[in-house]
mmCIF file of N, CA and C in Angstrom:
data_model
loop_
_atom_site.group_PDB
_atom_site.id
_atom_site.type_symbol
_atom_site.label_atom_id
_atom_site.label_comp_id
_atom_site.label_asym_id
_atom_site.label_seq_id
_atom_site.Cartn_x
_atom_site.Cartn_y
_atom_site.Cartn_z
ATOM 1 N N UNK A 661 -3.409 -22.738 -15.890
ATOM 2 C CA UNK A 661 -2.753 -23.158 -17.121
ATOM 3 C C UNK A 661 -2.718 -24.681 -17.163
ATOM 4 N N UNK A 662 -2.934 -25.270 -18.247
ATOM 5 C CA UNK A 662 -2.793 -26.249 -18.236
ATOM 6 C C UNK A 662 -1.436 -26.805 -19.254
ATOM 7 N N UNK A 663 -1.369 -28.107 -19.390
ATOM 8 C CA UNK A 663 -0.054 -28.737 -20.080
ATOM 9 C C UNK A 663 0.343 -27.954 -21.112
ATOM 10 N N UNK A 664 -0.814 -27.861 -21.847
ATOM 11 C CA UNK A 664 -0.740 -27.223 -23.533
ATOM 12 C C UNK A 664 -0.062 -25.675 -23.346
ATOM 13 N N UNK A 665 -0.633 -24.871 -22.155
ATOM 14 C CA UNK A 665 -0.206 -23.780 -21.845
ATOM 15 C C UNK A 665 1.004 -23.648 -21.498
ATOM 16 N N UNK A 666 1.454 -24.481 -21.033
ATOM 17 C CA UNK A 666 2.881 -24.794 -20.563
ATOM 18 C C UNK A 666 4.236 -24.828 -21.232
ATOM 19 N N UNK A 667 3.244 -25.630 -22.313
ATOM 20 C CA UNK A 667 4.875 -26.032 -23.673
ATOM 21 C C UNK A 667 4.600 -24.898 -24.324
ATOM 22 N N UNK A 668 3.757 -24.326 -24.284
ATOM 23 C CA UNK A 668 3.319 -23.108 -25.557
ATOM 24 C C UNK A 668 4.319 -22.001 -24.912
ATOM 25 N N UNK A 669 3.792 -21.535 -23.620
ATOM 26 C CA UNK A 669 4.999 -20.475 -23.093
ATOM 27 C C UNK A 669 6.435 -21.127 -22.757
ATOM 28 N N UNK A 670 6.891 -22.218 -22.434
ATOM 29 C CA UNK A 670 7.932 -23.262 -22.333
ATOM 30 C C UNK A 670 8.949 -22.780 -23.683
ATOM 31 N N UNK A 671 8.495 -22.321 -24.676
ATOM 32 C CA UNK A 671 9.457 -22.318 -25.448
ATOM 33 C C UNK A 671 9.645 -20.487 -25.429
ATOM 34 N N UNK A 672 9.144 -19.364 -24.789
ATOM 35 C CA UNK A 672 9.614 -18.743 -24.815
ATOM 36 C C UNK A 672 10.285 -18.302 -23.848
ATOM 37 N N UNK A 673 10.631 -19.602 -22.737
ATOM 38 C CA UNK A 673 12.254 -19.111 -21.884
ATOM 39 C C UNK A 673 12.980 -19.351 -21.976
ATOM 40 N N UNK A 674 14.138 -18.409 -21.709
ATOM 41 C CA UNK A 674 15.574 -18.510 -21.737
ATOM 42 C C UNK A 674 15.744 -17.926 -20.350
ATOM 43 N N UNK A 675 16.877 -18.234 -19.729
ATOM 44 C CA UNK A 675 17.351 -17.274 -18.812
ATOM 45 C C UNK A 675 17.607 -15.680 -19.768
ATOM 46 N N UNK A 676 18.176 -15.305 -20.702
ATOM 47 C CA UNK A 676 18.625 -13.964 -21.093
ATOM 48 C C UNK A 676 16.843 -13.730 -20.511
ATOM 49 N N UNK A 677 15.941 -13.701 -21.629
ATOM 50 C CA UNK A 677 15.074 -13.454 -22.004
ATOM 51 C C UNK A 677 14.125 -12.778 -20.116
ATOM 52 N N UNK A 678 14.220 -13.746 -19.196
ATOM 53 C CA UNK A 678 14.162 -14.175 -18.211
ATOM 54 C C UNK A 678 14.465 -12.145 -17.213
ATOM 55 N N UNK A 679 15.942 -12.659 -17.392
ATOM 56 C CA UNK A 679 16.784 -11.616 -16.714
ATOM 57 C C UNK A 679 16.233 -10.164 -17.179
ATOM 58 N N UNK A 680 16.281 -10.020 -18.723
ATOM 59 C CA UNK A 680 15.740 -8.693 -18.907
ATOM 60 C C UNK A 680 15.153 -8.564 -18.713
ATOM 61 N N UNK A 681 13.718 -9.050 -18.831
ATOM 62 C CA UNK A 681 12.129 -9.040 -18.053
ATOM 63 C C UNK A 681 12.047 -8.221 -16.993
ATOM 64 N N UNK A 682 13.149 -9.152 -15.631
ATOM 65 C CA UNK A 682 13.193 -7.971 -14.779
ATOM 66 C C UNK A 682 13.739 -7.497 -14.913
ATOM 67 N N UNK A 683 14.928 -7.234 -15.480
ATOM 68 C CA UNK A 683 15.879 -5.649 -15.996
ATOM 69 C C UNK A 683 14.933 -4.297 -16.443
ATOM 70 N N UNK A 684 13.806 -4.900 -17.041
ATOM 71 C CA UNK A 684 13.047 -3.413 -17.443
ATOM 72 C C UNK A 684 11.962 -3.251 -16.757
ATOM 73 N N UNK A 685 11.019 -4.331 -15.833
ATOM 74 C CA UNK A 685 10.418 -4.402 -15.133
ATOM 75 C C UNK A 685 10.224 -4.574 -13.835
ATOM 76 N N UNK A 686 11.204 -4.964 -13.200
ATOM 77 C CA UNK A 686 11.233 -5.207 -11.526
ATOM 78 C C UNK A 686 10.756 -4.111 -10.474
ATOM 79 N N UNK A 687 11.069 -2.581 -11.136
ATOM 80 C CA UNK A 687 10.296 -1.381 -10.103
ATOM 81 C C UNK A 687 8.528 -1.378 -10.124
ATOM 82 N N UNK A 688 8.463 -1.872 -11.403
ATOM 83 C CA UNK A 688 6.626 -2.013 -11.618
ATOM 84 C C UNK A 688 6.298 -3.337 -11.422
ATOM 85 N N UNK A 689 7.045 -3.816 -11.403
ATOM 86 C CA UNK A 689 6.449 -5.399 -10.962
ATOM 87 C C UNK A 689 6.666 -5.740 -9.196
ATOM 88 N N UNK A 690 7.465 -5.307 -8.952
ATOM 89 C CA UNK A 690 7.474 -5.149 -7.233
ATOM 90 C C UNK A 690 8.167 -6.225 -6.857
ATOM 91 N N UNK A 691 8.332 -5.783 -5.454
ATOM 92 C CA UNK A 691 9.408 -7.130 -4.774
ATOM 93 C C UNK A 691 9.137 -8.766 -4.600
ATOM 94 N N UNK A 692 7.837 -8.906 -4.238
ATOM 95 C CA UNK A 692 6.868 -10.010 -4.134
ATOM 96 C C UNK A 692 7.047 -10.816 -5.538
ATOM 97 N N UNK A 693 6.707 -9.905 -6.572
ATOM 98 C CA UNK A 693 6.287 -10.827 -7.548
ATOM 99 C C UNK A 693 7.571 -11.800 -7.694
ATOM 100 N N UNK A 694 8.934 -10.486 -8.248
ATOM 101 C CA UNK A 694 10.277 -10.763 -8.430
ATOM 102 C C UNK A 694 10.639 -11.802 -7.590
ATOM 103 N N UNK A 695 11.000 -11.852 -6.323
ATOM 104 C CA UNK A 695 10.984 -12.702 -5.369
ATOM 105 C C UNK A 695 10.597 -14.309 -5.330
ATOM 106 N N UNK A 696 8.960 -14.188 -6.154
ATOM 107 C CA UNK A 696 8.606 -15.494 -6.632
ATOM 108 C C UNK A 696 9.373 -15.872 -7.779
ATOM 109 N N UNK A 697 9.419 -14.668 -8.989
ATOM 110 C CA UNK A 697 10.267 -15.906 -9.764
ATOM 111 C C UNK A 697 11.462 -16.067 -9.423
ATOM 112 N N UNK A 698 12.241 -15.127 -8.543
ATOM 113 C CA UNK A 698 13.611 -16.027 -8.246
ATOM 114 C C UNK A 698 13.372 -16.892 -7.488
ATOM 115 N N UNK A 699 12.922 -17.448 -6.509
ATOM 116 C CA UNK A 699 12.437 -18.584 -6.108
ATOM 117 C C UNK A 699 12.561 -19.960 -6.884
ATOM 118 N N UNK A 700 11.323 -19.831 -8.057
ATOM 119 C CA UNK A 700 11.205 -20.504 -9.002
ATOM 120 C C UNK A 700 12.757 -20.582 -9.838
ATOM 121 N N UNK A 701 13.242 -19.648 -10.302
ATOM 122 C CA UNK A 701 14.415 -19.783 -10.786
ATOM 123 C C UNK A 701 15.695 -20.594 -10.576
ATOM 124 N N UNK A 702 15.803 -20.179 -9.278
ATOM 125 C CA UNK A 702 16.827 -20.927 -7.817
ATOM 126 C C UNK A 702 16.504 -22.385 -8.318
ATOM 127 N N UNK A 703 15.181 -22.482 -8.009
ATOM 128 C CA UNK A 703 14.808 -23.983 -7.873
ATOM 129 C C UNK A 703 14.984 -24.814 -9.303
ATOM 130 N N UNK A 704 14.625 -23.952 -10.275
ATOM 131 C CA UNK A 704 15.049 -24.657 -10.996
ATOM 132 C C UNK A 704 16.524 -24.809 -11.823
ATOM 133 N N UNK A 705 17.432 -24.720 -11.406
ATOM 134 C CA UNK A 705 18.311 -24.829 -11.419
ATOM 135 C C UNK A 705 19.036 -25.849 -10.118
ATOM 136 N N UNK A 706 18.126 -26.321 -9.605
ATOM 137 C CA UNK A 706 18.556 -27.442 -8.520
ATOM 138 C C UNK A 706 18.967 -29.024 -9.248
ATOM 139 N N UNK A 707 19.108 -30.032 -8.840
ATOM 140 C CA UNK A 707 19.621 -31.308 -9.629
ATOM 141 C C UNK A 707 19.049 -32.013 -8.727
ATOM 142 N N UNK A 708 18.155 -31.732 -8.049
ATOM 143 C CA UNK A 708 16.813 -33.083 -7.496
ATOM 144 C C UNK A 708 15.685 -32.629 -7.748
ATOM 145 N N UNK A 709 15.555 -31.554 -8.401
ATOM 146 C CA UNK A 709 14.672 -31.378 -8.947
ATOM 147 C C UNK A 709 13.989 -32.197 -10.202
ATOM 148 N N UNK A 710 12.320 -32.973 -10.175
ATOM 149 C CA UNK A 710 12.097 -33.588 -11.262
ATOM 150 C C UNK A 710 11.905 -33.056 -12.586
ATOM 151 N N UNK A 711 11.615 -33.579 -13.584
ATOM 152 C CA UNK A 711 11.777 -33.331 -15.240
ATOM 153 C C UNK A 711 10.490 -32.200 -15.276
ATOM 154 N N UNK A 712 9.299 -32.839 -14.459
ATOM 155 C CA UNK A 712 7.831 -32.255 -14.325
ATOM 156 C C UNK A 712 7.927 -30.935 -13.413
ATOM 157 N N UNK A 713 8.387 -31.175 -12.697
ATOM 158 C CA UNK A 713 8.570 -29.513 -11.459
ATOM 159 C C UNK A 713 9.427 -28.926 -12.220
ATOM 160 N N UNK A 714 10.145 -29.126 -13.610
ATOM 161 C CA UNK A 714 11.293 -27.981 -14.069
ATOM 162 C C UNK A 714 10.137 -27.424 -15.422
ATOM 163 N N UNK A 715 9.819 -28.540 -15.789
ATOM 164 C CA UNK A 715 8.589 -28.199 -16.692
ATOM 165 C C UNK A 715 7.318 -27.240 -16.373
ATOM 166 N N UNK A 716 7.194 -27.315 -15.525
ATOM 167 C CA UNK A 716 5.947 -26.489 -14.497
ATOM 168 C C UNK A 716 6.249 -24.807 -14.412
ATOM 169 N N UNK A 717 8.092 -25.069 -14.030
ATOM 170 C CA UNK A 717 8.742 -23.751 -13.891
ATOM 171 C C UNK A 717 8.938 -23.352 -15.402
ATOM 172 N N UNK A 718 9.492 -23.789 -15.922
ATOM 173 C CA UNK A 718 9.499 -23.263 -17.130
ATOM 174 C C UNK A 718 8.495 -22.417 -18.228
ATOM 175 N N UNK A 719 7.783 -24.067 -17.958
ATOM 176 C CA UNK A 719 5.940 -22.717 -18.621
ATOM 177 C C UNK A 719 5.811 -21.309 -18.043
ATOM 178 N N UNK A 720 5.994 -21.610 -16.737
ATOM 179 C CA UNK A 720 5.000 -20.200 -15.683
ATOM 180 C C UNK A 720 6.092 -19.066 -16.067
ATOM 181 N N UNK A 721 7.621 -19.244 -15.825
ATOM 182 C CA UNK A 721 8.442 -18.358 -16.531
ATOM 183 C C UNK A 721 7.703 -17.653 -17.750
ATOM 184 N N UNK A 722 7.659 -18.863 -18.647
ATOM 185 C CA UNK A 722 7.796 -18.130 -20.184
ATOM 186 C C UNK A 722 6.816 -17.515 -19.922
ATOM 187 N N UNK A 723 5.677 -17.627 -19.223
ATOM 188 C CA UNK A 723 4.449 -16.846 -18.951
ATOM 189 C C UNK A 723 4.724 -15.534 -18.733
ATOM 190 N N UNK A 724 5.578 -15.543 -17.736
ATOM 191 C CA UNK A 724 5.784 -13.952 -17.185
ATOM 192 C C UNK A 724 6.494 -13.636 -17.992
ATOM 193 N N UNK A 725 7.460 -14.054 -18.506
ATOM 194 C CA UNK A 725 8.566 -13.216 -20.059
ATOM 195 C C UNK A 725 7.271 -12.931 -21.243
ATOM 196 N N UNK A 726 6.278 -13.844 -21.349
ATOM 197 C CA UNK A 726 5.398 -13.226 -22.812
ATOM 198 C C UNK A 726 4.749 -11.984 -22.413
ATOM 199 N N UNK A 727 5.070 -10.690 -23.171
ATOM 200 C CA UNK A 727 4.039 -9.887 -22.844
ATOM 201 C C UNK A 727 2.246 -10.324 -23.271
ATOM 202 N N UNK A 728 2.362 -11.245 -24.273
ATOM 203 C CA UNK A 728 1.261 -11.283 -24.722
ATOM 204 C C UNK A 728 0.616 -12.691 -23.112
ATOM 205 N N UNK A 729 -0.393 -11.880 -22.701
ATOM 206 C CA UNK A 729 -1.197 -13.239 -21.734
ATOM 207 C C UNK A 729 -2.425 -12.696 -21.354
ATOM 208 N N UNK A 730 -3.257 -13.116 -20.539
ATOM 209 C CA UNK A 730 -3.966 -12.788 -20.136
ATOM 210 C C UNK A 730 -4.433 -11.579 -19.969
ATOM 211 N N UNK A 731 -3.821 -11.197 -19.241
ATOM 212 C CA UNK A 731 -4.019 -9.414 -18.487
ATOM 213 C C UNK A 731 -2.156 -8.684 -19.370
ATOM 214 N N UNK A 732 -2.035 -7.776 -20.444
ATOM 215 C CA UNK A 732 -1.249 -7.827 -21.063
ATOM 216 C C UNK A 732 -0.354 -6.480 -19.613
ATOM 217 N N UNK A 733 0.695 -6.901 -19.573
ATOM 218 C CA UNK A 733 2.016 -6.141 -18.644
ATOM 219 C C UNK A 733 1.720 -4.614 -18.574
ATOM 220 N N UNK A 734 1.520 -4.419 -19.892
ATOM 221 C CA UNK A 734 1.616 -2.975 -20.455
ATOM 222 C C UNK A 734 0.497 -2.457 -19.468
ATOM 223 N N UNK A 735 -0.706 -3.014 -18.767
ATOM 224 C CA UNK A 735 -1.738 -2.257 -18.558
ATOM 225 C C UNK A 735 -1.559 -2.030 -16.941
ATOM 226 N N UNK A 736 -1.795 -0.554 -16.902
ATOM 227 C CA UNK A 736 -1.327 -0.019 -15.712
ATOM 228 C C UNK A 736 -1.654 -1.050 -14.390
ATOM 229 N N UNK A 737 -0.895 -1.104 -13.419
ATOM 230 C CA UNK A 737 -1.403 -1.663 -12.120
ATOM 231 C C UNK A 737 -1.929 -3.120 -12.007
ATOM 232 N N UNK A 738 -2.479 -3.374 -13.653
ATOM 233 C CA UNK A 738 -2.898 -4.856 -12.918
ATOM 234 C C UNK A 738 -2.266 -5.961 -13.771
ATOM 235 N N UNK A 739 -1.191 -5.430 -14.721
ATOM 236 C CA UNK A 739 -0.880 -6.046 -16.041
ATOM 237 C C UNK A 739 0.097 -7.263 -15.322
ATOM 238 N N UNK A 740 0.220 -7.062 -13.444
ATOM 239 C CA UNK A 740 0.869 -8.508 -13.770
ATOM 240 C C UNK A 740 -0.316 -9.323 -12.662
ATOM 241 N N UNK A 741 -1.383 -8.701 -12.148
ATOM 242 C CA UNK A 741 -2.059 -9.797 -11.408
ATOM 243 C C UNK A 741 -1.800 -11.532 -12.190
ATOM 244 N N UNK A 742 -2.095 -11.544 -13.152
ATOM 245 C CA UNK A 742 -2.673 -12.743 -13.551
ATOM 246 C C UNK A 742 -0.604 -13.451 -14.038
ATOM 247 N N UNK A 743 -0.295 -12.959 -13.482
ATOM 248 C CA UNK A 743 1.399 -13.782 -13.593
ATOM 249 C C UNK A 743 1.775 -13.782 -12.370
ATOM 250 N N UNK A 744 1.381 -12.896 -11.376
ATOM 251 C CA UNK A 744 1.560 -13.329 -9.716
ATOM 252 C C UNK A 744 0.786 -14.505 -9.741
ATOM 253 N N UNK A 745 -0.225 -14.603 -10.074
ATOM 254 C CA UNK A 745 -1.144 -15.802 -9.815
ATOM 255 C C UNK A 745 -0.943 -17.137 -10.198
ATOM 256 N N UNK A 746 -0.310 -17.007 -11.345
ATOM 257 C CA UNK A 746 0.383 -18.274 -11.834
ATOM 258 C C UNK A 746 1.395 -18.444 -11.422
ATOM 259 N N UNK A 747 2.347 -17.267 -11.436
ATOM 260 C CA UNK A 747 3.815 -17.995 -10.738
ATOM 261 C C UNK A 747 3.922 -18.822 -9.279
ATOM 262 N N UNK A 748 2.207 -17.725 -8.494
ATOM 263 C CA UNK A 748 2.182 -18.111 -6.841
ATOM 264 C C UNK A 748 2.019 -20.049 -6.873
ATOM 265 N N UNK A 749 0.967 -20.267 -7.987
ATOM 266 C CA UNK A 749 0.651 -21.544 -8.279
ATOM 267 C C UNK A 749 1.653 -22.350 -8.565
ATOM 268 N N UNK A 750 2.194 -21.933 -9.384
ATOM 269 C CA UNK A 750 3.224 -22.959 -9.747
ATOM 270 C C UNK A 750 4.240 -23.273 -8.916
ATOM 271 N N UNK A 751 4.827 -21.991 -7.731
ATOM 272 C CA UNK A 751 5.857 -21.949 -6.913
ATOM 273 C C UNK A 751 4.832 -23.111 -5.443
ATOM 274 N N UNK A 752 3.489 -22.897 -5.386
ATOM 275 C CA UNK A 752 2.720 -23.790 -4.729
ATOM 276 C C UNK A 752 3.036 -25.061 -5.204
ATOM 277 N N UNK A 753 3.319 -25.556 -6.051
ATOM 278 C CA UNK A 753 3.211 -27.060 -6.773
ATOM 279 C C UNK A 753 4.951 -27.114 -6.379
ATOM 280 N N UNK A 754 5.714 -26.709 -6.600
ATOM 281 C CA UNK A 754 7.051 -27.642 -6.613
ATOM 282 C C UNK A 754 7.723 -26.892 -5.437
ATOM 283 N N UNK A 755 6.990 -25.899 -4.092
ATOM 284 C CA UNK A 755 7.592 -25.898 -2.757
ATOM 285 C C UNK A 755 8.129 -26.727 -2.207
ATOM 286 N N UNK A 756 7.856 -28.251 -2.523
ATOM 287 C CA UNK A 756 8.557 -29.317 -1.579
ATOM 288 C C UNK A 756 10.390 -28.902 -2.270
ATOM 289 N N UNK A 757 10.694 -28.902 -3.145
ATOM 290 C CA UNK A 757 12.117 -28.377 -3.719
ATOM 291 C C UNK A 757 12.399 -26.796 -3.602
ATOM 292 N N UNK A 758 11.869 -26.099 -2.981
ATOM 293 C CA UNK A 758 12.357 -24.843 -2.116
ATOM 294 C C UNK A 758 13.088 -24.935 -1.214
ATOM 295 N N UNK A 759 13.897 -24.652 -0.897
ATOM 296 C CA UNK A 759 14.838 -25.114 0.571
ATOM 297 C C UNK A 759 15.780 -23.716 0.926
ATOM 298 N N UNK A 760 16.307 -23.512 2.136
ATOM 299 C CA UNK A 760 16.820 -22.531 2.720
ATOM 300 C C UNK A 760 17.833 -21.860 1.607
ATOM 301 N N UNK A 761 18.590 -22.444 1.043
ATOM 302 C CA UNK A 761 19.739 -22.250 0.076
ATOM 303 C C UNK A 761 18.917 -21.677 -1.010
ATOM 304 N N UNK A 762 18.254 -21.992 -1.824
ATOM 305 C CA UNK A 762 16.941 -21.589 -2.682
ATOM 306 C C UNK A 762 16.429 -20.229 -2.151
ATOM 307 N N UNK A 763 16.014 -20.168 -1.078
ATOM 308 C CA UNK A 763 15.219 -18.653 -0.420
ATOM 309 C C UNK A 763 16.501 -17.716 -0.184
ATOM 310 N N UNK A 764 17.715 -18.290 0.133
ATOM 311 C CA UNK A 764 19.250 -17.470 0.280
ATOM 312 C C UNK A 764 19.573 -16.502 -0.949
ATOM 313 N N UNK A 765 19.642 -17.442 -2.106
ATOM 314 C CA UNK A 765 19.924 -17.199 -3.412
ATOM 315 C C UNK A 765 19.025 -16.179 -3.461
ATOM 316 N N UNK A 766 17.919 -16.355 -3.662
ATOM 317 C CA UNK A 766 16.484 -15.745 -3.911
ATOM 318 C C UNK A 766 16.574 -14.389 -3.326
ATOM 319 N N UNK A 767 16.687 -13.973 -1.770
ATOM 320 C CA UNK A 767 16.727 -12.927 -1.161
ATOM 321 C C UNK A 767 18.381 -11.884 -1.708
ATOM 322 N N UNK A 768 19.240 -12.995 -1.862
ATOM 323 C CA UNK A 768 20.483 -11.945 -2.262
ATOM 324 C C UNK A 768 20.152 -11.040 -3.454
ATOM 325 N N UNK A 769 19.883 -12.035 -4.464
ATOM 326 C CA UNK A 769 20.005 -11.537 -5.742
ATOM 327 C C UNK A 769 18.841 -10.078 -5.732
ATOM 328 N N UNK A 770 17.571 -10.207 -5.068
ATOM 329 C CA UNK A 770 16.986 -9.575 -4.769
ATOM 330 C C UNK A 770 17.290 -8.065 -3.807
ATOM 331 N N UNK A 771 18.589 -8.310 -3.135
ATOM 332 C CA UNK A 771 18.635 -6.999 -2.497
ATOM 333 C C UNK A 771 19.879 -6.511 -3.821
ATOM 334 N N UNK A 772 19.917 -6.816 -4.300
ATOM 335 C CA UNK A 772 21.245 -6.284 -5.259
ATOM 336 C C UNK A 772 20.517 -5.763 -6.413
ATOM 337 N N UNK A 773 19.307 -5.613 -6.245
ATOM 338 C CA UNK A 773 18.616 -5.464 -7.302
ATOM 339 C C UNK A 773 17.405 -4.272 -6.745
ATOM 340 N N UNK A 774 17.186 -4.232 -5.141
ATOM 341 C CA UNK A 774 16.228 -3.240 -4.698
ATOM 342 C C UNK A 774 16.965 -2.727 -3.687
ATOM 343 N N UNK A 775 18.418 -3.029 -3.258
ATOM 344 C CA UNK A 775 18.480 -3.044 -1.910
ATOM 345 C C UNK A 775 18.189 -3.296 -0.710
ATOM 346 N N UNK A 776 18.902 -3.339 0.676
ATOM 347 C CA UNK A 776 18.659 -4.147 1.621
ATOM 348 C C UNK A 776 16.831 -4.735 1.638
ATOM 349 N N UNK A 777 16.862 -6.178 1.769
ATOM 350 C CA UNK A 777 15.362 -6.353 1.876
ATOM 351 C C UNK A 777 15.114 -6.861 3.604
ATOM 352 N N UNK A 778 13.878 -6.541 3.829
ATOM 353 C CA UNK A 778 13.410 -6.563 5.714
ATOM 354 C C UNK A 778 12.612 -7.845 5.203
ATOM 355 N N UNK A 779 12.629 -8.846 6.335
ATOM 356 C CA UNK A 779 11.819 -10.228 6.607
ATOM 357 C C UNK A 779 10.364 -10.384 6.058
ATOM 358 N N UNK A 780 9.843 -9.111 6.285
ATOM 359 C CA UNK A 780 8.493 -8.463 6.446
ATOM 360 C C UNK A 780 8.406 -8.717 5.035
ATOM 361 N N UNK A 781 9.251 -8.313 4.100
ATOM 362 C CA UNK A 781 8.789 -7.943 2.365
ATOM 363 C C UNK A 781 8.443 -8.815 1.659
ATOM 364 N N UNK A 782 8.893 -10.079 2.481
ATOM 365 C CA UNK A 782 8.870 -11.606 1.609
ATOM 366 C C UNK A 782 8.730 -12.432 2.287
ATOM 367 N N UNK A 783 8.738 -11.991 3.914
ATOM 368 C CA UNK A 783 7.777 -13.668 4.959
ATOM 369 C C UNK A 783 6.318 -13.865 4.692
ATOM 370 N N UNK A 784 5.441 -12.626 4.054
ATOM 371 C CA UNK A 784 3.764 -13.540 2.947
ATOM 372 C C UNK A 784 4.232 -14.214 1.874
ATOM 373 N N UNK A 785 5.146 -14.626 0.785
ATOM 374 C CA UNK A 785 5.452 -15.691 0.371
ATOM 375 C C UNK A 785 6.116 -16.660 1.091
ATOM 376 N N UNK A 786 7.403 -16.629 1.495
ATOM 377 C CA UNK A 786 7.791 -17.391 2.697
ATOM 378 C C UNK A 786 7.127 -18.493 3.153
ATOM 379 N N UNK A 787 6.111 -17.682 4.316
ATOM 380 C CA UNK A 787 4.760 -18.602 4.796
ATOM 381 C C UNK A 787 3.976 -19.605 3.841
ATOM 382 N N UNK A 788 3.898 -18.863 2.485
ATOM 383 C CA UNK A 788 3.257 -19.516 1.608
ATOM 384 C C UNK A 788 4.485 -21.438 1.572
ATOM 385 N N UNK A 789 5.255 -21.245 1.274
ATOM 386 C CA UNK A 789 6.162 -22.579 1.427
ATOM 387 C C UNK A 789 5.946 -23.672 2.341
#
C-alpha cells in the first residue's frame, strides 16, 4: 500500500468500527491475525508514538475493517491473506514502538476473547518484533 492507500482506508477507522470487525470475525480470522491488530492497536494508542507510525496504523486498520480490498473477507479461507500481509507489514514498520506493555495489553485482551492463550500461538509474530 502506498500513501494514497493509506488516507483512502484511513478514513474508514474508528475504534467502534475496529472492535466489531473482530466481534463478527475473530473465529475466522484466527488468533495470529487478531493478535497483530491488537498489537497495532495497543501501539497506537501509545504517546511516543510518531504522527507517521499512527498514520501507517491507521490505513492498515481501515484496511482490515473495509470489506471491500483486495482478496474480499467474504471469500472462504483466503479472504484475509492479503490483510495478514499488510497488517504483518505495517506492524514490521513501527515494531521499534512495540514494547512489553503493548504485547501485555495485546495478549490479555486476546485471551478474553479466545481464552487462555499458550506462548506457542503468538511467539511467530513475537519473533517477528
Amino acid at each position: 500500500m502506498d500513501d494514497k492507500d493509506y488516507d483512502t482506508y484511513a478514513e474508514k477507522y474508528s475504534e467502534k468500527k475496529l472492535f466489531e470487525k473482530i466481534g463478527r470475525f475473530a473465529a475466522k480470522a484466527g488468533k495470529k491475525l487478531v493478535y497483530v491488530v491488537l498489537l497495532l492497536y495497543y501501539t497506537l494508542q501509545k504517546d511516543n508514538v510518531p504522527m507517521k507510525a499512527k498514520a501507517i496504523i491507521i490505513g492498515v486498520l481501515g484496511y482490515f475493517i473495509s470489506p471491500i480490498d483486495a482478496i474480499p473477507d467474504i471469500t472462504p479461507f483466503i479472504g484475509y491473506t492479503d490483510d495478514f500481509g499488510a497488517l504483518l507489514v505495517a506492524l514490521a514498520v513501527v515494531s521499534v514502538y512495540v514494547d512489553e506493555e503493548v504485547k501485555n495489553k495485546a495478549k490479555s485482551k486476546l485471551e478474553s476473547w479466545f481464552g487462555p492463550i499458550s506462548e506457542s500461538d503468538i511467539e511467530e509474530i513475537n519473533a517477528k518484533l
